[in-house]
């Protein structure tokens, strides 16, 4: 191939990119998996699942609350918990700036939404992680809000459901972020001893300190199709073993086949599945 | 003894002393006053180096190949230590070791990460990076301790849990998570000491304790300085800066309320005298066990939960 051909080809690609950029973002979206152009409203009505190939798009935290909870039942808690830069941490950007940007972008103080709600008429304590806030990373606020959500389940004797979407511990909070793993898991020990079920719904992605604590500890671990779920991220493993990882490694279906999750559930059936599990596992006479 | 890069000025002085001693022997010239002068200088340099260590230098001490390992410390603290193997499900992970032994008047279950002192042993021990079966062996031994009402003492020294294909297949995340949860529920005293590297979740996986201590030159961190540098700073060469920023040294970890105290090391680091280190750890552990052993199972659980429940710094309102 001559350099002229290369440029010609390159120009063609550039045109394609421009076309993609010309699609109005608020109306249309391209599927990451099958490249189908989807009407945003259709996608939203289909639980943010591709109408053609069933690819599960990442979802905003409040959209998820709306999808799962009985309409109008969600009451948010601990909304005023905010992060602080207690280490004075700065890398390519200061933690203070990162917090400010994430708060402006997501309009919330940190990477989790939590509260009490009804699901098919039953009270639940619910927490939903927001990956768009600093990769859903777990610092003091995330750890505290998850712990309080678990404790609310304990106080109100209602099941706890957590939707995880997190790259892991928040490095900017150093050792304190690591300790959130112990705190949240410890709260689950107490919930378990009280005989109250905990459901973990693992969404894309759930890795690192989040997977190695509350995400993996569900009495029922449900995963969304195709979700990346791992302890170490694929890049770290590739660097360690110096070879390419097989297709599907660390995806939800891989975890199902290795016995790490109970079910992989299509998001359009998630509410129904949760309702069934709650109905069969908690409340009411046993026989 | 292998010298670390920052000990180079010291190494040069030691070399000079050796040369003068040799010269003195071979030539019958009395150089003792010369030698004494340099020895005094070496002592001063030594004091200066070790009292002004940078976090990145502490990391080097924490990783020193001759640093005392868990098995050696168990044996130094317990004459009758007996090692136990296997998770009863998959295998025996050589990077986490455990067993029974007496310490003072207490019969305890010992657990620790195990590194090697040379390449061969390090390969066998996977450089102290456990696979899931290591955490499951630890859990099995801790459940036994809980049943037999024996205190648990864990020594932490790992770069982190192993990031490998098989580790993922067998549920590394689940194994660590389960240990965190179960450790919170045991009705026996748990004391943990970070003796070298406290590497992230892989360290905490045997570290949910009533009392947590740091050896003076141990580090405890959510991620290695190298890992942090390459992810956040996008430059692996910034590891020294990352080591500083992450606040990983013993005084920092105590200052943040994560550890209860610092156990002193001999000048120059724990690798200079294992016996002194073992005695210091033993004294601390015995002092804690004598207090904790009078508490009920529920008190111990509540005490442990309260300790971790208080961790976290945030604003409210």
XYZ file of C-alpha atoms in Angstrom, chain A residues 78 80-84 86-87 89-92 98 109 140-141 144 147-148 151 169-183 185-190 193 208 211-214 216-218 229-233 236-237 240-241 243-246 249-250 254 258 260, chain B residues 136 160-166 168-174 176-182 184-186 198-204 208 220-223 227-228 230-234 241-242 245-247 253 256-258 298 301-303 305 308-317:
136
model
C -27.618 10.500 53.632
C -25.552 15.403 52.598
C -22.490 13.161 53.070
C -19.578 14.648 51.136
C -15.920 13.779 50.526
C -12.952 15.710 51.904
C -7.876 14.789 54.127
C -4.565 13.574 52.640
C -3.719 14.364 47.567
C -2.666 15.537 44.157
C -1.579 13.525 41.115
C -2.000 14.806 37.554
C -11.568 15.907 40.791
C -21.836 14.685 46.371
C -15.028 7.214 52.881
C -18.417 8.478 51.673
C -20.176 5.034 54.892
C -22.649 0.703 55.573
C -25.573 2.922 56.611
C -27.588 -0.786 58.959
C -11.003 1.731 46.043
C -10.454 5.480 45.673
C -6.680 5.873 45.732
C -6.925 9.576 46.596
C -8.131 8.562 50.058
C -5.250 6.159 50.595
C -5.545 3.554 53.344
C -8.928 4.936 54.413
C -10.477 3.713 51.170
C -9.073 0.218 51.793
C -10.654 0.143 55.236
C -14.107 0.748 53.729
C -13.898 -2.859 52.545
C -13.660 -4.051 56.138
C -16.372 -1.678 57.325
C -18.231 -6.358 54.917
C -18.422 -6.167 58.691
C -21.861 -4.555 58.492
C -22.969 -7.450 56.284
C -21.803 -9.912 58.939
C -24.237 -8.274 61.349
C -26.534 -12.813 61.779
C -11.004 -4.241 42.822
C -15.726 -6.759 44.220
C -13.465 -7.946 47.059
C -15.955 -6.720 49.664
C -19.730 -6.159 49.569
C -19.321 -10.586 46.225
C -21.075 -11.150 49.542
C -24.704 -11.384 48.453
C -16.530 -8.410 37.243
C -13.058 -9.007 38.612
C -10.590 -8.645 41.434
C -7.650 -7.523 39.310
C -8.402 -5.589 36.134
C -3.057 -5.647 35.361
C -3.320 -9.377 34.675
C 1.623 -9.724 35.071
C 1.397 -12.813 32.872
C -0.197 -12.683 27.435
C -3.557 -11.726 25.960
C -6.617 -12.766 27.941
C -9.268 -14.998 26.349
C -12.751 -13.573 30.613
C -14.130 -11.874 33.750
C -17.684 -16.384 32.972
C -17.171 -20.529 37.624
C -19.296 -16.935 41.558
C -9.605 -20.069 52.261
C -1.066 -7.956 47.339
C -3.297 -10.849 46.351
C -2.080 -12.461 43.123
C -3.536 -10.977 39.910
C -3.658 -14.121 37.759
C -6.090 -15.960 35.487
C -6.565 -18.922 37.822
C -9.825 -14.900 39.058
C -11.374 -18.233 38.011
C -11.322 -19.493 41.578
C -12.773 -16.269 42.979
C -10.020 -14.108 44.430
C -12.499 -11.309 45.155
C -14.956 -13.658 46.836
C -11.033 -11.939 50.322
C -14.543 -10.540 50.780
C -15.646 -13.599 52.730
C -12.665 -13.312 55.073
C -13.451 -9.656 55.770
C -17.018 -10.555 56.696
C -16.251 -13.673 58.698
C -15.780 -9.504 61.911
C -17.927 -12.242 63.442
C -15.404 -14.342 65.362
C 0.590 -4.359 53.841
C -0.537 -4.623 50.223
C -4.192 -3.661 49.804
C -7.071 -6.157 49.956
C -4.588 -8.999 49.962
C -3.309 -7.719 53.296
C -6.674 -6.823 54.822
C -9.704 -7.485 60.370
C 0.204 -0.353 54.670
C -1.421 0.895 51.486
C -4.457 0.638 49.242
C -2.138 0.246 46.235
C 0.791 0.960 40.819
C -0.498 4.329 41.991
C 1.343 4.335 36.753
C -2.433 4.714 37.145
C -2.862 8.191 38.645
C 0.377 9.929 37.733
C 0.583 8.058 34.400
C 6.007 10.866 45.037
C 3.139 8.380 45.245
C 1.217 11.121 48.896
C -0.479 7.879 49.916
C 0.590 8.191 53.603
C -1.217 4.699 59.577
C -5.120 8.038 60.613
C -6.505 5.764 63.326
C -6.024 2.553 61.335
C -19.948 -10.452 71.950
C -17.181 -8.709 68.087
C -18.559 -5.312 69.099
C -15.070 -3.978 69.810
C -16.859 -3.694 64.564
C -13.698 -0.453 61.669
C -17.077 1.307 61.820
C -15.289 4.501 62.881
C -12.963 4.478 59.853
C -13.731 7.091 57.236
C -13.359 10.859 56.967
C -16.190 12.862 55.376
C -18.385 15.875 55.841
C -22.032 15.703 56.762
C -24.483 18.528 56.241
